[in-house]
Short mmCIF file of the N, C-alpha and C atoms (twelve columns), coordinates in Angstrom:
data_MODEL
# 
_entry.id   MODEL 
# 
loop_
_atom_site.group_PDB 
_atom_site.id 
_atom_site.type_symbol 
_atom_site.label_atom_id 
_atom_site.label_alt_id 
_atom_site.label_comp_id 
_atom_site.label_asym_id 
_atom_site.label_seq_id 
_atom_site.Cartn_x 
_atom_site.Cartn_y 
_atom_site.Cartn_z 
_atom_site.pdbx_PDB_model_num 
ATOM 1   N N  . UNK A 1   109.052 89.812  86.680  1 
ATOM 2   C CA . UNK A 1   108.176 90.961  86.814  1 
ATOM 3   C C  . UNK A 1   106.947 90.573  87.631  1 
ATOM 4   N N  . UNK A 2   106.420 91.510  88.368  1 
ATOM 5   C CA . UNK A 2   105.255 91.321  89.226  1 
ATOM 6   C C  . UNK A 2   104.014 91.005  88.394  1 
ATOM 7   N N  . UNK A 3   103.342 89.898  88.688  1 
ATOM 8   C CA . UNK A 3   102.175 89.497  87.903  1 
ATOM 9   C C  . UNK A 3   101.035 90.514  88.013  1 
ATOM 10  N N  . UNK A 4   100.897 91.157  89.166  1 
ATOM 11  C CA . UNK A 4   99.840  92.161  89.297  1 
ATOM 12  C C  . UNK A 4   100.107 93.346  88.378  1 
ATOM 13  N N  . UNK A 5   101.352 93.724  88.233  1 
ATOM 14  C CA . UNK A 5   101.705 94.796  87.307  1 
ATOM 15  C C  . UNK A 5   101.386 94.371  85.871  1 
ATOM 16  N N  . UNK A 6   101.653 93.115  85.549  1 
ATOM 17  C CA . UNK A 6   101.343 92.611  84.213  1 
ATOM 18  C C  . UNK A 6   99.838  92.567  83.968  1 
ATOM 19  N N  . UNK A 7   99.054  92.217  84.985  1 
ATOM 20  C CA . UNK A 7   97.592  92.245  84.845  1 
ATOM 21  C C  . UNK A 7   97.143  93.669  84.546  1 
ATOM 22  N N  . UNK A 8   97.636  94.629  85.328  1 
ATOM 23  C CA . UNK A 8   97.253  96.027  85.137  1 
ATOM 24  C C  . UNK A 8   97.675  96.534  83.758  1 
ATOM 25  N N  . UNK A 9   98.909  96.265  83.356  1 
ATOM 26  C CA . UNK A 9   99.396  96.727  82.050  1 
ATOM 27  C C  . UNK A 9   98.582  96.123  80.912  1 
ATOM 28  N N  . UNK A 10  98.385  94.818  80.957  1 
ATOM 29  C CA . UNK A 10  97.621  94.146  79.914  1 
ATOM 30  C C  . UNK A 10  96.189  94.665  79.868  1 
ATOM 31  N N  . UNK A 11  95.605  94.860  81.029  1 
ATOM 32  C CA . UNK A 11  94.225  95.346  81.120  1 
ATOM 33  C C  . UNK A 11  94.084  96.724  80.490  1 
ATOM 34  N N  . UNK A 12  94.973  97.640  80.821  1 
ATOM 35  C CA . UNK A 12  94.839  98.996  80.312  1 
ATOM 36  C C  . UNK A 12  95.358  99.146  78.885  1 
ATOM 37  N N  . UNK A 13  96.156  98.187  78.404  1 
ATOM 38  C CA . UNK A 13  96.571  98.188  76.992  1 
ATOM 39  C C  . UNK A 13  95.449  97.675  76.099  1 
ATOM 40  N N  . UNK A 14  94.778  96.618  76.538  1 
ATOM 41  C CA . UNK A 14  93.785  95.973  75.671  1 
ATOM 42  C C  . UNK A 14  92.340  96.167  76.107  1 
ATOM 43  N N  . UNK A 15  92.126  96.621  77.335  1 
ATOM 44  C CA . UNK A 15  90.764  96.815  77.818  1 
ATOM 45  C C  . UNK A 15  90.152  95.583  78.453  1 
ATOM 46  N N  . UNK A 16  90.858  94.457  78.353  1 
ATOM 47  C CA . UNK A 16  90.324  93.211  78.912  1 
ATOM 48  C C  . UNK A 16  91.476  92.240  79.120  1 
ATOM 49  N N  . UNK A 17  91.443  91.522  80.240  1 
ATOM 50  C CA . UNK A 17  92.427  90.466  80.462  1 
ATOM 51  C C  . UNK A 17  91.740  89.310  81.179  1 
ATOM 52  N N  . UNK A 18  91.936  88.122  80.629  1 
ATOM 53  C CA . UNK A 18  91.377  86.908  81.230  1 
ATOM 54  C C  . UNK A 18  92.514  86.140  81.882  1 
ATOM 55  N N  . UNK A 19  92.403  85.955  83.188  1 
ATOM 56  C CA . UNK A 19  93.406  85.217  83.940  1 
ATOM 57  C C  . UNK A 19  92.894  83.781  84.086  1 
ATOM 58  N N  . UNK A 20  93.560  82.826  83.444  1 
ATOM 59  C CA . UNK A 20  93.084  81.444  83.491  1 
ATOM 60  C C  . UNK A 20  92.842  80.954  84.919  1 
ATOM 61  N N  . UNK A 21  91.721  80.291  85.102  1 
ATOM 62  C CA . UNK A 21  91.288  79.701  86.376  1 
ATOM 63  C C  . UNK A 21  90.900  80.739  87.424  1 
ATOM 64  N N  . UNK A 22  90.853  82.019  87.053  1 
ATOM 65  C CA . UNK A 22  90.460  83.060  87.997  1 
ATOM 66  C C  . UNK A 22  89.254  83.837  87.475  1 
ATOM 67  N N  . UNK A 23  89.392  84.482  86.323  1 
ATOM 68  C CA . UNK A 23  88.296  85.253  85.754  1 
ATOM 69  C C  . UNK A 23  88.788  86.332  84.813  1 
ATOM 70  N N  . UNK A 24  87.856  87.219  84.424  1 
ATOM 71  C CA . UNK A 24  88.145  88.242  83.430  1 
ATOM 72  C C  . UNK A 24  87.932  89.641  83.997  1 
ATOM 73  N N  . UNK A 25  88.928  90.493  83.793  1 
ATOM 74  C CA . UNK A 25  88.860  91.905  84.154  1 
ATOM 75  C C  . UNK A 25  88.576  92.684  82.879  1 
ATOM 76  N N  . UNK A 26  87.661  93.658  82.955  1 
ATOM 77  C CA . UNK A 26  87.312  94.473  81.806  1 
ATOM 78  C C  . UNK A 26  87.259  95.940  82.213  1 
ATOM 79  N N  . UNK A 27  87.777  96.816  81.357  1 
ATOM 80  C CA . UNK A 27  87.740  98.254  81.603  1 
ATOM 81  C C  . UNK A 27  86.554  98.849  80.847  1 
ATOM 82  N N  . UNK A 28  85.782  99.677  81.556  1 
ATOM 83  C CA . UNK A 28  84.655  100.376 80.958  1 
ATOM 84  C C  . UNK A 28  84.889  101.874 81.120  1 
ATOM 85  N N  . UNK A 29  84.728  102.626 80.040  1 
ATOM 86  C CA . UNK A 29  84.866  104.080 80.097  1 
ATOM 87  C C  . UNK A 29  83.526  104.695 80.476  1 
ATOM 88  N N  . UNK A 30  83.552  105.602 81.440  1 
ATOM 89  C CA . UNK A 30  82.360  106.331 81.860  1 
ATOM 90  C C  . UNK A 30  82.571  107.798 81.536  1 
ATOM 91  N N  . UNK A 31  81.610  108.399 80.865  1 
ATOM 92  C CA . UNK A 31  81.693  109.809 80.482  1 
ATOM 93  C C  . UNK A 31  81.566  110.707 81.699  1 
ATOM 94  N N  . UNK A 32  82.026  111.938 81.514  1 
ATOM 95  C CA . UNK A 32  81.842  112.955 82.560  1 
ATOM 96  C C  . UNK A 32  80.345  113.208 82.716  1 
ATOM 97  N N  . UNK A 33  79.949  113.626 83.928  1 
ATOM 98  C CA . UNK A 33  78.529  113.896 84.158  1 
ATOM 99  C C  . UNK A 33  78.359  114.888 85.300  1 
ATOM 100 N N  . UNK A 34  77.193  115.470 85.322  1 
ATOM 101 C CA . UNK A 34  76.819  116.383 86.403  1 
ATOM 102 C C  . UNK A 34  75.806  115.685 87.291  1 
ATOM 103 N N  . UNK A 35  76.000  115.788 88.580  1 
ATOM 104 C CA . UNK A 35  75.084  115.195 89.546  1 
ATOM 105 C C  . UNK A 35  74.485  116.338 90.354  1 
ATOM 106 N N  . UNK A 36  73.156  116.369 90.394  1 
ATOM 107 C CA . UNK A 36  72.466  117.442 91.124  1 
ATOM 108 C C  . UNK A 36  71.827  116.863 92.378  1 
ATOM 109 N N  . UNK A 37  72.432  117.139 93.517  1 
ATOM 110 C CA . UNK A 37  71.894  116.721 94.819  1 
ATOM 111 C C  . UNK A 37  71.967  117.918 95.754  1 
ATOM 112 N N  . UNK A 38  71.101  118.902 95.529  1 
ATOM 113 C CA . UNK A 38  71.161  120.133 96.301  1 
ATOM 114 C C  . UNK A 38  72.120  121.123 95.676  1 
ATOM 115 N N  . UNK A 39  73.240  120.634 95.224  1 
ATOM 116 C CA . UNK A 39  74.198  121.448 94.483  1 
ATOM 117 C C  . UNK A 39  74.680  120.614 93.304  1 
ATOM 118 N N  . UNK A 40  75.283  121.259 92.352  1 
ATOM 119 C CA . UNK A 40  75.751  120.554 91.152  1 
ATOM 120 C C  . UNK A 40  77.193  120.097 91.378  1 
ATOM 121 N N  . UNK A 41  77.429  118.821 91.158  1 
ATOM 122 C CA . UNK A 41  78.763  118.253 91.290  1 
ATOM 123 C C  . UNK A 41  79.188  117.691 89.938  1 
ATOM 124 N N  . UNK A 42  80.373  118.066 89.497  1 
ATOM 125 C CA . UNK A 42  80.934  117.549 88.254  1 
ATOM 126 C C  . UNK A 42  81.754  116.301 88.556  1 
ATOM 127 N N  . UNK A 43  81.423  115.229 87.897  1 
ATOM 128 C CA . UNK A 43  82.199  113.994 88.038  1 
ATOM 129 C C  . UNK A 43  82.952  113.795 86.724  1 
ATOM 130 N N  . UNK A 44  84.277  113.824 86.773  1 
ATOM 131 C CA . UNK A 44  85.068  113.721 85.538  1 
ATOM 132 C C  . UNK A 44  84.956  112.333 84.904  1 
ATOM 133 N N  . UNK A 45  85.359  112.224 83.655  1 
ATOM 134 C CA . UNK A 45  85.353  110.898 83.023  1 
ATOM 135 C C  . UNK A 45  86.267  109.957 83.807  1 
ATOM 136 N N  . UNK A 46  85.910  108.682 83.792  1 
ATOM 137 C CA . UNK A 46  86.713  107.721 84.535  1 
ATOM 138 C C  . UNK A 46  86.661  106.350 83.896  1 
ATOM 139 N N  . UNK A 47  87.603  105.537 84.258  1 
ATOM 140 C CA . UNK A 47  87.642  104.143 83.824  1 
ATOM 141 C C  . UNK A 47  87.239  103.290 85.018  1 
ATOM 142 N N  . UNK A 48  86.293  102.398 84.792  1 
ATOM 143 C CA . UNK A 48  85.817  101.492 85.828  1 
ATOM 144 C C  . UNK A 48  86.222  100.073 85.427  1 
ATOM 145 N N  . UNK A 49  86.798  99.339  86.367  1 
ATOM 146 C CA . UNK A 49  87.196  97.954  86.107  1 
ATOM 147 C C  . UNK A 49  86.174  97.025  86.738  1 
ATOM 148 N N  . UNK A 50  85.684  96.077  85.932  1 
ATOM 149 C CA . UNK A 50  84.793  95.047  86.457  1 
ATOM 150 C C  . UNK A 50  85.523  93.707  86.409  1 
ATOM 151 N N  . UNK A 51  85.081  92.802  87.266  1 
ATOM 152 C CA . UNK A 51  85.675  91.466  87.324  1 
ATOM 153 C C  . UNK A 51  84.566  90.437  87.283  1 
ATOM 154 N N  . UNK A 52  84.693  89.481  86.385  1 
ATOM 155 C CA . UNK A 52  83.752  88.374  86.285  1 
ATOM 156 C C  . UNK A 52  84.503  87.097  86.644  1 
ATOM 157 N N  . UNK A 53  84.250  86.562  87.844  1 
ATOM 158 C CA . UNK A 53  84.963  85.339  88.231  1 
ATOM 159 C C  . UNK A 53  84.546  84.172  87.350  1 
ATOM 160 N N  . UNK A 54  85.510  83.385  86.956  1 
ATOM 161 C CA . UNK A 54  85.223  82.206  86.137  1 
ATOM 162 C C  . UNK A 54  86.415  81.266  86.233  1 
ATOM 163 N N  . UNK A 55  86.272  80.233  87.039  1 
ATOM 164 C CA . UNK A 55  87.371  79.288  87.230  1 
ATOM 165 C C  . UNK A 55  87.600  78.429  85.984  1 
ATOM 166 N N  . UNK A 56  86.727  78.570  84.980  1 
ATOM 167 C CA . UNK A 56  86.858  77.779  83.756  1 
ATOM 168 C C  . UNK A 56  87.521  78.553  82.613  1 
ATOM 169 N N  . UNK A 57  87.940  79.802  82.858  1 
ATOM 170 C CA . UNK A 57  88.587  80.595  81.814  1 
ATOM 171 C C  . UNK A 57  89.836  79.863  81.342  1 
ATOM 172 N N  . UNK A 58  89.918  79.635  80.049  1 
ATOM 173 C CA . UNK A 58  91.073  78.917  79.492  1 
ATOM 174 C C  . UNK A 58  91.758  79.713  78.387  1 
ATOM 175 N N  . UNK A 59  91.507  81.022  78.311  1 
ATOM 176 C CA . UNK A 59  92.133  81.891  77.315  1 
ATOM 177 C C  . UNK A 59  93.632  81.965  77.587  1 
ATOM 178 N N  . UNK A 60  94.449  81.661  76.588  1 
ATOM 179 C CA . UNK A 60  95.900  81.630  76.783  1 
ATOM 180 C C  . UNK A 60  96.583  82.960  76.461  1 
ATOM 181 N N  . UNK A 61  95.818  83.976  76.079  1 
ATOM 182 C CA . UNK A 61  96.408  85.262  75.702  1 
ATOM 183 C C  . UNK A 61  97.272  85.845  76.812  1 
ATOM 184 N N  . UNK A 62  96.784  85.815  78.047  1 
ATOM 185 C CA . UNK A 62  97.544  86.378  79.159  1 
ATOM 186 C C  . UNK A 62  98.798  85.554  79.450  1 
ATOM 187 N N  . UNK A 63  98.712  84.254  79.293  1 
ATOM 188 C CA . UNK A 63  99.894  83.383  79.474  1 
ATOM 189 C C  . UNK A 63  100.973 83.775  78.467  1 
ATOM 190 N N  . UNK A 64  100.575 83.973  77.225  1 
ATOM 191 C CA . UNK A 64  101.531 84.377  76.187  1 
ATOM 192 C C  . UNK A 64  102.112 85.762  76.490  1 
ATOM 193 N N  . UNK A 65  101.287 86.656  77.006  1 
ATOM 194 C CA . UNK A 65  101.732 87.997  77.380  1 
ATOM 195 C C  . UNK A 65  102.804 87.908  78.481  1 
ATOM 196 N N  . UNK A 66  102.552 87.088  79.485  1 
ATOM 197 C CA . UNK A 66  103.525 86.916  80.571  1 
ATOM 198 C C  . UNK A 66  104.822 86.302  80.039  1 
ATOM 199 N N  . UNK A 67  104.700 85.284  79.198  1 
ATOM 200 C CA . UNK A 67  105.893 84.638  78.635  1 
ATOM 201 C C  . UNK A 67  106.733 85.651  77.864  1 
ATOM 202 N N  . UNK A 68  106.071 86.507  77.095  1 
ATOM 203 C CA . UNK A 68  106.797 87.512  76.318  1 
ATOM 204 C C  . UNK A 68  107.462 88.542  77.230  1 
ATOM 205 N N  . UNK A 69  106.723 89.065  78.198  1 
ATOM 206 C CA . UNK A 69  107.255 90.117  79.069  1 
ATOM 207 C C  . UNK A 69  108.346 89.600  80.007  1 
ATOM 208 N N  . UNK A 70  108.252 88.325  80.405  1 
ATOM 209 C CA . UNK A 70  109.242 87.743  81.323  1 
ATOM 210 C C  . UNK A 70  110.336 86.972  80.598  1 
ATOM 211 N N  . UNK A 71  110.231 86.902  79.271  1 
ATOM 212 C CA . UNK A 71  111.192 86.140  78.478  1 
ATOM 213 C C  . UNK A 71  111.328 84.714  79.029  1 
ATOM 214 N N  . UNK A 72  110.154 84.057  79.170  1 
ATOM 215 C CA . UNK A 72  110.135 82.687  79.687  1 
ATOM 216 C C  . UNK A 72  109.242 81.828  78.790  1 
ATOM 217 N N  . UNK A 73  109.193 80.554  79.069  1 
ATOM 218 C CA . UNK A 73  108.359 79.643  78.281  1 
ATOM 219 C C  . UNK A 73  106.894 79.776  78.709  1 
ATOM 220 N N  . UNK A 74  106.003 79.265  77.864  1 
ATOM 221 C CA . UNK A 74  104.579 79.259  78.206  1 
ATOM 222 C C  . UNK A 74  104.331 78.422  79.461  1 
ATOM 223 N N  . UNK A 75  105.056 77.339  79.612  1 
ATOM 224 C CA . UNK A 75  104.894 76.485  80.790  1 
ATOM 225 C C  . UNK A 75  105.290 77.241  82.055  1 
ATOM 226 N N  . UNK A 76  106.408 77.970  81.989  1 
ATOM 227 C CA . UNK A 76  106.824 78.771  83.142  1 
ATOM 228 C C  . UNK A 76  105.796 79.857  83.446  1 
ATOM 229 N N  . UNK A 77  105.263 80.485  82.399  1 
ATOM 230 C CA . UNK A 77  104.246 81.524  82.579  1 
ATOM 231 C C  . UNK A 77  102.984 80.925  83.200  1 
ATOM 232 N N  . UNK A 78  102.606 79.738  82.754  1 
ATOM 233 C CA . UNK A 78  101.433 79.066  83.322  1 
ATOM 234 C C  . UNK A 78  101.653 78.763  84.800  1 
ATOM 235 N N  . UNK A 79  102.854 78.356  85.148  1 
ATOM 236 C CA . UNK A 79  103.170 78.078  86.554  1 
ATOM 237 C C  . UNK A 79  103.093 79.349  87.400  1 
ATOM 238 N N  . UNK A 80  103.534 80.480  86.841  1 
ATOM 239 C CA . UNK A 80  103.443 81.764  87.545  1 
ATOM 240 C C  . UNK A 80  101.980 82.114  87.806  1 
ATOM 241 N N  . UNK A 81  101.157 81.955  86.771  1 
ATOM 242 C CA . UNK A 81  99.722  82.272  86.908  1 
ATOM 243 C C  . UNK A 81  99.054  81.319  87.889  1 
ATOM 244 N N  . UNK A 82  99.352  80.044  87.804  1 
ATOM 245 C CA . UNK A 82  98.745  79.054  88.713  1 
ATOM 246 C C  . UNK A 82  99.063  79.372  90.165  1 
ATOM 247 N N  . UNK A 83  100.314 79.737  90.443  1 
ATOM 248 C CA . UNK A 83  100.703 80.095  91.814  1 
ATOM 249 C C  . UNK A 83  99.965  81.353  92.258  1 
ATOM 250 N N  . UNK A 84  99.812  82.320  91.363  1 
ATOM 251 C CA . UNK A 84  99.114  83.557  91.695  1 
ATOM 252 C C  . UNK A 84  97.633  83.293  91.974  1 
ATOM 253 N N  . UNK A 85  97.002  82.476  91.142  1 
ATOM 254 C CA . UNK A 85  95.586  82.144  91.329  1 
ATOM 255 C C  . UNK A 85  95.382  81.426  92.659  1 
ATOM 256 N N  . UNK A 86  96.276  80.525  93.006  1 
ATOM 257 C CA . UNK A 86  96.203  79.829  94.292  1 
ATOM 258 C C  . UNK A 86  96.276  80.831  95.439  1 
ATOM 259 N N  . UNK A 87  97.193  81.787  95.339  1 
ATOM 260 C CA . UNK A 87  97.334  82.820  96.361  1 
ATOM 261 C C  . UNK A 87  96.050  83.662  96.455  1 
ATOM 262 N N  . UNK A 88  95.488  84.046  95.314  1 
ATOM 263 C CA . UNK A 88  94.251  84.838  95.300  1 
ATOM 264 C C  . UNK A 88  93.101  84.072  95.939  1 
ATOM 265 N N  . UNK A 89  92.977  82.809  95.611  1 
ATOM 266 C CA . UNK A 89  91.903  81.992  96.188  1 
ATOM 267 C C  . UNK A 89  92.060  81.843  97.698  1 
ATOM 268 N N  . UNK A 90  93.296  81.719  98.175  1 
ATOM 269 C CA . UNK A 90  93.524  81.632  99.616  1 
ATOM 270 C C  . UNK A 90  93.129  82.940  100.294 1 
ATOM 271 N N  . UNK A 91  93.483  84.076  99.680  1 
ATOM 272 C CA . UNK A 91  93.114  85.374  100.237 1 
ATOM 273 C C  . UNK A 91  91.596  85.568  100.251 1 
ATOM 274 N N  . UNK A 92  90.934  85.111  99.197  1 
ATOM 275 C CA . UNK A 92  89.467  85.209  99.158  1 
ATOM 276 C C  . UNK A 92  88.838  84.398  100.282 1 
ATOM 277 N N  . UNK A 93  89.386  83.223  100.544 1 
ATOM 278 C CA . UNK A 93  88.837  82.368  101.600 1 
ATOM 279 C C  . UNK A 93  89.090  82.938  102.988 1 
ATOM 280 N N  . UNK A 94  90.278  83.494  103.201 1 
ATOM 281 C CA . UNK A 94  90.612  83.976  104.541 1 
ATOM 282 C C  . UNK A 94  90.167  85.417  104.796 1 
ATOM 283 N N  . UNK A 95  90.296  86.284  103.802 1 
ATOM 284 C CA . UNK A 95  89.987  87.708  103.985 1 
ATOM 285 C C  . UNK A 95  88.705  88.155  103.300 1 
ATOM 286 N N  . UNK A 96  88.227  87.355  102.362 1 
ATOM 287 C CA . UNK A 96  87.041  87.744  101.599 1 
ATOM 288 C C  . UNK A 96  87.357  88.648  100.426 1 
ATOM 289 N N  . UNK A 97  88.648  88.968  100.207 1 
ATOM 290 C CA . UNK A 97  89.026  89.798  99.067  1 
ATOM 291 C C  . UNK A 97  90.527  89.695  98.818  1 
ATOM 292 N N  . UNK A 98  90.933  90.234  97.665  1 
ATOM 293 C CA . UNK A 98  92.350  90.425  97.371  1 
ATOM 294 C C  . UNK A 98  92.473  91.675  96.509  1 
ATOM 295 N N  . UNK A 99  93.618  92.335  96.599  1 
ATOM 296 C CA . UNK A 99  93.835  93.592  95.873  1 
ATOM 297 C C  . UNK A 99  94.874  93.406  94.782  1 
ATOM 298 N N  . UNK A 100 94.669  94.140  93.695  1 
ATOM 299 C CA . UNK A 100 95.641  94.189  92.615  1 
ATOM 300 C C  . UNK A 100 96.014  95.661  92.443  1 
ATOM 301 N N  . UNK A 101 97.270  95.985  92.712  1 
ATOM 302 C CA . UNK A 101 97.723  97.378  92.609  1 
ATOM 303 C C  . UNK A 101 97.428  97.915  91.213  1 
ATOM 304 N N  . UNK A 102 96.850  99.113  91.171  1 
ATOM 305 C CA . UNK A 102 96.545  99.756  89.908  1 
ATOM 306 C C  . UNK A 102 95.250  99.298  89.270  1 
ATOM 307 N N  . UNK A 103 94.606  98.289  89.879  1 
ATOM 308 C CA . UNK A 103 93.354  97.761  89.313  1 
ATOM 309 C C  . UNK A 103 92.208  97.909  90.313  1 
ATOM 310 N N  . UNK A 104 92.381  97.356  91.504  1 
ATOM 311 C CA . UNK A 104 91.342  97.467  92.523  1 
ATOM 312 C C  . UNK A 104 91.296  96.256  93.429  1 
ATOM 313 N N  . UNK A 105 90.186  96.145  94.146  1 
ATOM 314 C CA . UNK A 105 89.976  95.058  95.107  1 
ATOM 315 C C  . UNK A 105 88.903  94.139  94.578  1 
ATOM 316 N N  . UNK A 106 89.180  92.845  94.616  1 
ATOM 317 C CA . UNK A 106 88.214  91.822  94.209  1 
ATOM 318 C C  . UNK A 106 87.618  91.208  95.466  1 
ATOM 319 N N  . UNK A 107 86.300  91.152  95.515  1 
ATOM 320 C CA . UNK A 107 85.588  90.577  96.665  1 
ATOM 321 C C  . UNK A 107 85.011  89.241  96.294  1 
# 
């Protein structure tokens, strides 16, 4: 299964996912509001995802989630995450960002 899909699923199921050696994604709920700038605009409620980079994250919850969803060992799941983190870091160095479908763009 696609690791980005697993990040998105885990994030929206639990509200937070820590990817070891990369960082933590958190979902924040924002209420609906009215914005008055010459005219009144209604902004519906929304979910905002924040990312806190932390190469020292060692939470194994996401590794266990991947192992369960992929029916693989924790070691195999760790290898999947390590390869993904390496890819993300390369994209950050070359492009200045990377995207996760269903989550957003990390700069």
